[in-house]
One Martini backbone bead per residue (centre of mass of N, CA, C, O) as a GRO file, in nm:
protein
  239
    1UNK     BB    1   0.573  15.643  25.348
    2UNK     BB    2   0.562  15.816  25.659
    3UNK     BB    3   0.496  15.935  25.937
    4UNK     BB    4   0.545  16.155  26.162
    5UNK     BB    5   0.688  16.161  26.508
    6UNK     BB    6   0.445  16.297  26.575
    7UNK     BB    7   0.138  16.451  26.745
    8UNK     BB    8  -0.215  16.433  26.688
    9UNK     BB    9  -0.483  16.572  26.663
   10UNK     BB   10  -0.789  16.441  26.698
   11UNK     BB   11  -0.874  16.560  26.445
   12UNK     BB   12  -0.645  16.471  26.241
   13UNK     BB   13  -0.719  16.185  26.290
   14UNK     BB   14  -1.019  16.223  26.182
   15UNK     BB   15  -0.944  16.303  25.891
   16UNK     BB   16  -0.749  16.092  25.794
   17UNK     BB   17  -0.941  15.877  25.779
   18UNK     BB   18  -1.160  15.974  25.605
   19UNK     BB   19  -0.936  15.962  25.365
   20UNK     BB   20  -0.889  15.679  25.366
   21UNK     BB   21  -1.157  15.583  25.339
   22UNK     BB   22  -1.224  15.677  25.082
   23UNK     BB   23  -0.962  15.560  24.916
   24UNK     BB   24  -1.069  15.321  24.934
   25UNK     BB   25  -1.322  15.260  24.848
   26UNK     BB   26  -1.239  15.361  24.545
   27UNK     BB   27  -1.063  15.120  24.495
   28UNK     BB   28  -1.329  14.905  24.545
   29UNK     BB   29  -1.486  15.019  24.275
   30UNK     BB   30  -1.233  15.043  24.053
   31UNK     BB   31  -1.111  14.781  24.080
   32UNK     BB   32  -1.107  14.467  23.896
   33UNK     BB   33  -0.974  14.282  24.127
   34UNK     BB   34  -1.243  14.384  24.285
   35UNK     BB   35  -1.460  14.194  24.200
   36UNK     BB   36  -1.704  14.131  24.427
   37UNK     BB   37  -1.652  14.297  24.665
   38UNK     BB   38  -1.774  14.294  25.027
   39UNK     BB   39  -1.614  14.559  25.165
   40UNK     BB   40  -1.530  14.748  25.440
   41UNK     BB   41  -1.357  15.052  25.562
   42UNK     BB   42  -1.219  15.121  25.900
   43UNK     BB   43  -1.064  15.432  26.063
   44UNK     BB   44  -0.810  15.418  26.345
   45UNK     BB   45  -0.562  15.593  26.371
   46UNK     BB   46  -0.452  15.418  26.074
   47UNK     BB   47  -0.632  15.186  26.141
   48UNK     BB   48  -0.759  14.884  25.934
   49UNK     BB   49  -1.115  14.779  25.916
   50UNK     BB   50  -1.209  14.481  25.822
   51UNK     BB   51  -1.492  14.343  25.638
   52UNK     BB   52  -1.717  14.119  25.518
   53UNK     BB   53  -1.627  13.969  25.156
   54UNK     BB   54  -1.483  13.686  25.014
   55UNK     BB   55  -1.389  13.414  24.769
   56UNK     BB   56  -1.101  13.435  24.876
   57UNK     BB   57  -0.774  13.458  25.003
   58UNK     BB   58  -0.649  13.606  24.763
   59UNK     BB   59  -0.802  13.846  24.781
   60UNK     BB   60  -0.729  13.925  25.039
   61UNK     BB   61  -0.465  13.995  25.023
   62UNK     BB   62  -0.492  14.203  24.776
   63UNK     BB   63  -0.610  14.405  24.983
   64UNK     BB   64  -0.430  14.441  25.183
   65UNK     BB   65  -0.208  14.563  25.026
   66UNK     BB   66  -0.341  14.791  24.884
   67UNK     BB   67  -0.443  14.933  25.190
   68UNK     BB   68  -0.106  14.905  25.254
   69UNK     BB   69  -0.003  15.162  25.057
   70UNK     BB   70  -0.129  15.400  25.200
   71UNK     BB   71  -0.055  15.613  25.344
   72UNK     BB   72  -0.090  15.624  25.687
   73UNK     BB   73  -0.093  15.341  25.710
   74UNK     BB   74  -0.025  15.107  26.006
   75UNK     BB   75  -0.252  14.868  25.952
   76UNK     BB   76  -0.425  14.532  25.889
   77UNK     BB   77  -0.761  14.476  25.991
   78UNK     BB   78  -0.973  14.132  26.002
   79UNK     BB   79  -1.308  13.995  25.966
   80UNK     BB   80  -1.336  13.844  25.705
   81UNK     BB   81  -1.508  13.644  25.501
   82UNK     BB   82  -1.458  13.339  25.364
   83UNK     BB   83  -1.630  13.153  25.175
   84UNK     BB   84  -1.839  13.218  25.457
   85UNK     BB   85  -1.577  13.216  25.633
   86UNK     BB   86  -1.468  13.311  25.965
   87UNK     BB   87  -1.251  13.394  26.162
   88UNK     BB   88  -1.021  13.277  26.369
   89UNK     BB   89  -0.923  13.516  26.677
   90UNK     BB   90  -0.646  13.589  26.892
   91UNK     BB   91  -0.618  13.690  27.219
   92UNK     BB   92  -0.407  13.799  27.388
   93UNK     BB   93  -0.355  13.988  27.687
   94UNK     BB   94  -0.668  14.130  27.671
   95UNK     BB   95  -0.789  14.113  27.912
   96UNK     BB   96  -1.100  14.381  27.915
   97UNK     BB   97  -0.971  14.397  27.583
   98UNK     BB   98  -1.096  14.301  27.273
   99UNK     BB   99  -1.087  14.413  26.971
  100UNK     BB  100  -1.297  14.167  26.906
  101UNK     BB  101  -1.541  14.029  27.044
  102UNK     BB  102  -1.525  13.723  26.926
  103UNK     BB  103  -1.304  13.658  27.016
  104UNK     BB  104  -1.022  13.480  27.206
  105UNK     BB  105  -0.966  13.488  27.523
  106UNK     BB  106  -0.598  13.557  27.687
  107UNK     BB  107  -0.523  13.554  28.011
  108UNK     BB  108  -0.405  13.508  28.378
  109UNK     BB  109  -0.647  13.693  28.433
  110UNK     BB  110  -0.940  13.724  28.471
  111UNK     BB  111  -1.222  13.870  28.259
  112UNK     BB  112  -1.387  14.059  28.059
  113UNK     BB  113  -1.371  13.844  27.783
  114UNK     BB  114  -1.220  13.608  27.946
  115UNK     BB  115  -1.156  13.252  27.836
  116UNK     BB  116  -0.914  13.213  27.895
  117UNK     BB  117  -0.675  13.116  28.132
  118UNK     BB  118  -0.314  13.175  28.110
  119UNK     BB  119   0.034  13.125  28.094
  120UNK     BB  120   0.202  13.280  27.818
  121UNK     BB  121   0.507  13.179  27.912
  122UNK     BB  122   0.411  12.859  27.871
  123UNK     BB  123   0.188  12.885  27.632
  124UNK     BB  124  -0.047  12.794  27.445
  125UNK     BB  125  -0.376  12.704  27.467
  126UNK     BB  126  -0.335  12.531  27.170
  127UNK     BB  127  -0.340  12.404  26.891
  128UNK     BB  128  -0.258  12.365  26.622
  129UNK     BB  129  -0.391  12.518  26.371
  130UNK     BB  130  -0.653  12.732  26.508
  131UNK     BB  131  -0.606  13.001  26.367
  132UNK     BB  132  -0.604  13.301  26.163
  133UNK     BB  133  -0.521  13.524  26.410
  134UNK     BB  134  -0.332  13.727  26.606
  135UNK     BB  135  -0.334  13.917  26.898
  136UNK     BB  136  -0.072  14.151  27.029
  137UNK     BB  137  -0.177  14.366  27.251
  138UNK     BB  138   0.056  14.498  27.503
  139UNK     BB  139   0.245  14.251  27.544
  140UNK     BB  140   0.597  14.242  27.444
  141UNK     BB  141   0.692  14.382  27.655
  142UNK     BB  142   0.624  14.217  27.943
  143UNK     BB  143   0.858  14.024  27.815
  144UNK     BB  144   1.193  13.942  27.830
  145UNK     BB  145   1.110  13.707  27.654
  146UNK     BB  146   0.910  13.695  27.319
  147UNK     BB  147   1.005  13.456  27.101
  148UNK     BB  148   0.836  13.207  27.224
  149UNK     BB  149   0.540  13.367  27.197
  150UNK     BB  150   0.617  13.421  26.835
  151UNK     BB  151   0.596  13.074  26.815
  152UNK     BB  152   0.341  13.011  26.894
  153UNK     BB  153   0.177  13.197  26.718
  154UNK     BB  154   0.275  13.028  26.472
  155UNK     BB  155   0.153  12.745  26.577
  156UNK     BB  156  -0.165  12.838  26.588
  157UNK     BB  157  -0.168  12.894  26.325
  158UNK     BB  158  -0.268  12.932  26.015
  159UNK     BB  159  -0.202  12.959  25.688
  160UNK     BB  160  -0.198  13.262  25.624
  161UNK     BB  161  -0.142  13.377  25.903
  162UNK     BB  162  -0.189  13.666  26.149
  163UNK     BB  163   0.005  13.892  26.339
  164UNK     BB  164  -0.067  14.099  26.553
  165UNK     BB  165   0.110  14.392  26.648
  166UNK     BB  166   0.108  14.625  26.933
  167UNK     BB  167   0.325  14.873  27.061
  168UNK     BB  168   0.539  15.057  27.245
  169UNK     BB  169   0.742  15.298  27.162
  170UNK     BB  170   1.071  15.371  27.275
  171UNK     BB  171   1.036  15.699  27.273
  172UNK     BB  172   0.789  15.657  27.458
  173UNK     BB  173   0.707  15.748  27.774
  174UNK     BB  174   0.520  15.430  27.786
  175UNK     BB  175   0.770  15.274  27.791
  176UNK     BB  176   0.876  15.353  28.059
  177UNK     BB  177   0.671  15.408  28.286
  178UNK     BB  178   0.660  15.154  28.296
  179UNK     BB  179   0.757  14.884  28.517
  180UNK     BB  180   0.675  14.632  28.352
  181UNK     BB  181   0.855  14.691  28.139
  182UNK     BB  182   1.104  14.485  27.951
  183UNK     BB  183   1.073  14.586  27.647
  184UNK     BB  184   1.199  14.750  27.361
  185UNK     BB  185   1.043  14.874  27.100
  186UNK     BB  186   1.081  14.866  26.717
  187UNK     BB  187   1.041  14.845  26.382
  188UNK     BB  188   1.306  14.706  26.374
  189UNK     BB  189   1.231  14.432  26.556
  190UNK     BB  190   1.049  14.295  26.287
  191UNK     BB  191   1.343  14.225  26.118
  192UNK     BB  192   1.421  14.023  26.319
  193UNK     BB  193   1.176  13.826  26.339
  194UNK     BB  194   1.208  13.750  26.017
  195UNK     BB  195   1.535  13.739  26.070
  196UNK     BB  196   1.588  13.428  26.160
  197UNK     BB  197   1.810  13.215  26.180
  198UNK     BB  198   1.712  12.883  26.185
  199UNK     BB  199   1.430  12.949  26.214
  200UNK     BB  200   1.105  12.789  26.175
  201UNK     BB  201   0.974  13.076  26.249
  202UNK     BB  202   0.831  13.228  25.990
  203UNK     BB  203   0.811  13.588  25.853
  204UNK     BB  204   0.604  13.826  25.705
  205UNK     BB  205   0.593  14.153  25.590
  206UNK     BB  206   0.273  14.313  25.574
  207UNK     BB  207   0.348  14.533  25.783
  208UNK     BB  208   0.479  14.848  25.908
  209UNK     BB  209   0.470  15.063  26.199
  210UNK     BB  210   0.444  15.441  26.343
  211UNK     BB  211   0.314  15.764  26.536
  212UNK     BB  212   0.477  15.815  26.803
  213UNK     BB  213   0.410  15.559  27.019
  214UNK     BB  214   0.350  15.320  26.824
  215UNK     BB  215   0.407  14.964  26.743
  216UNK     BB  216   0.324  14.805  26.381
  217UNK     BB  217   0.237  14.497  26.300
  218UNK     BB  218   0.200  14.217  25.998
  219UNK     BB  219   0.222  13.897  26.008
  220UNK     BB  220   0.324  13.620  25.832
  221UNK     BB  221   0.328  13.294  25.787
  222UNK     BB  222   0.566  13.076  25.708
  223UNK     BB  223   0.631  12.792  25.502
  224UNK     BB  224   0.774  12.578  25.440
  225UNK     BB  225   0.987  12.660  25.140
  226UNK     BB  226   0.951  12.932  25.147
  227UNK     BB  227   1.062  13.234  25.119
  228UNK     BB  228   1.202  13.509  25.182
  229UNK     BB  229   1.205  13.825  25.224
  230UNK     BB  230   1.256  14.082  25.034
  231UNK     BB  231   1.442  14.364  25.001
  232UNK     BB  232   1.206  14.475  24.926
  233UNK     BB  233   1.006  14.402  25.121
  234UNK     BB  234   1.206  14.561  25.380
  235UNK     BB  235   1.212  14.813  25.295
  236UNK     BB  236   0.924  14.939  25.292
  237UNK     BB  237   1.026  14.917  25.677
  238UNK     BB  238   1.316  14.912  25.659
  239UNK     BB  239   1.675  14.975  25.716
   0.00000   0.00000   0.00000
């Protein structure tokens, strides 16, 4: 089930969170697969911003997953501590807003925040297997080709990272208003993103929606020999 593509009043996206957040809390409080978690769970506009820690990334995966099934929710982002250690974070395109305080942010030009400086045309100037988790909030439509962008991201994560995307939904004004603006996206295009024939880049879909204004995906790095995503899992959120 997907949200109605039309947009919310201020007051009714706050009542929606604070009922997603209950329902996820209750969810962390009473599921025994969830024993000795010790995260919170807040919501900004549909998007799941989860905290705290867990004992191993297979908790973190099945807890993603399952706060991923409730209607509503849009995304889910995380900072949580795996036994014991912190996520390390990059922030693409970041400008003077990364996600998250301690992210590493990048973007071409200098700004508060901005912690390396480079075009991001030319590739991420980080080593193979550098991060966990990789934003790219409000870049891939600025880029005439961004499939070497979301290659780069496969590259630079580890084992298990996922990449959050956030862009202007096609159909909503800020797509086409912004004359920067060089590509169309919809949530259909993160079908084809998993689903390239022939590239070693691949992606698995752990969520992907639309609010009527942005779309949003959260693909997990694929490995090596790893399976295809099955059609029951691009049904979920694919046509």
């Amino acid at each position: 089930m997907t949200l109605p593509l039309t947009e919310m009043s201020a007051r009714r996206w706050q009542l929606r969170d604070e009922q997603l957040a209950g329902a996820v809390d209750e969810l962390i409080r009473h599921d025994r697969r969830l024993d000795g978690v010790e995260v919170s769970v807040e919501f900004r506009r549909g998007v799941a911003h989860l905290t705290g820690r867990v004992e191993s990334s297979r908790c973190l995966a099945l807890l993603r997953e399952l706060v991923g099934r409730f209607a509503g929710v849009l995304a889910v982002w995380d900072r949580v501590r795996v036994n014991g250690n912190a996520p390390r974070i990059l922030d693409i395109g970041c400008g003077g807003t990364k996600q998250y305080p301690d992210n590493v942010g990048v973007d071409m030009r200098p700004a508060p925040g901005v912690d390396v400086v480079a075009d991001l045309r030319k590739g991420i100037p980080f080593a193979d297997n550098s991060f966990d988790r990789v934003f790219a909030v409000h870049v891939l439509e600025h880029l005439a080709d961004f499939l070497p962008l979301v290659d780069e991201c496969h590259r630079v994560l580890r084992p298990g990272g996922v990449l959050h995307v956030l862009s202007p939904w096609w159909r909503y004004v800020n797509a086409v208003a912004d004359p920067t603006h060089l590509r169309l996206l919809d949530v259909q295009t993160f079908k084809g993103v998993c689903a390239r024939p022939g590239s070693s880049r691949r992606w698995y879909p752990l969520h992907a929606g639309c609010d009527g204004a942005s779309v949003f995906a959260d693909l997990q790095r694929l490995e090596p020999g790893e399976p295809e995503p099955s059609d029951l899992q691009l049904a979920r959120f694919f046509d």
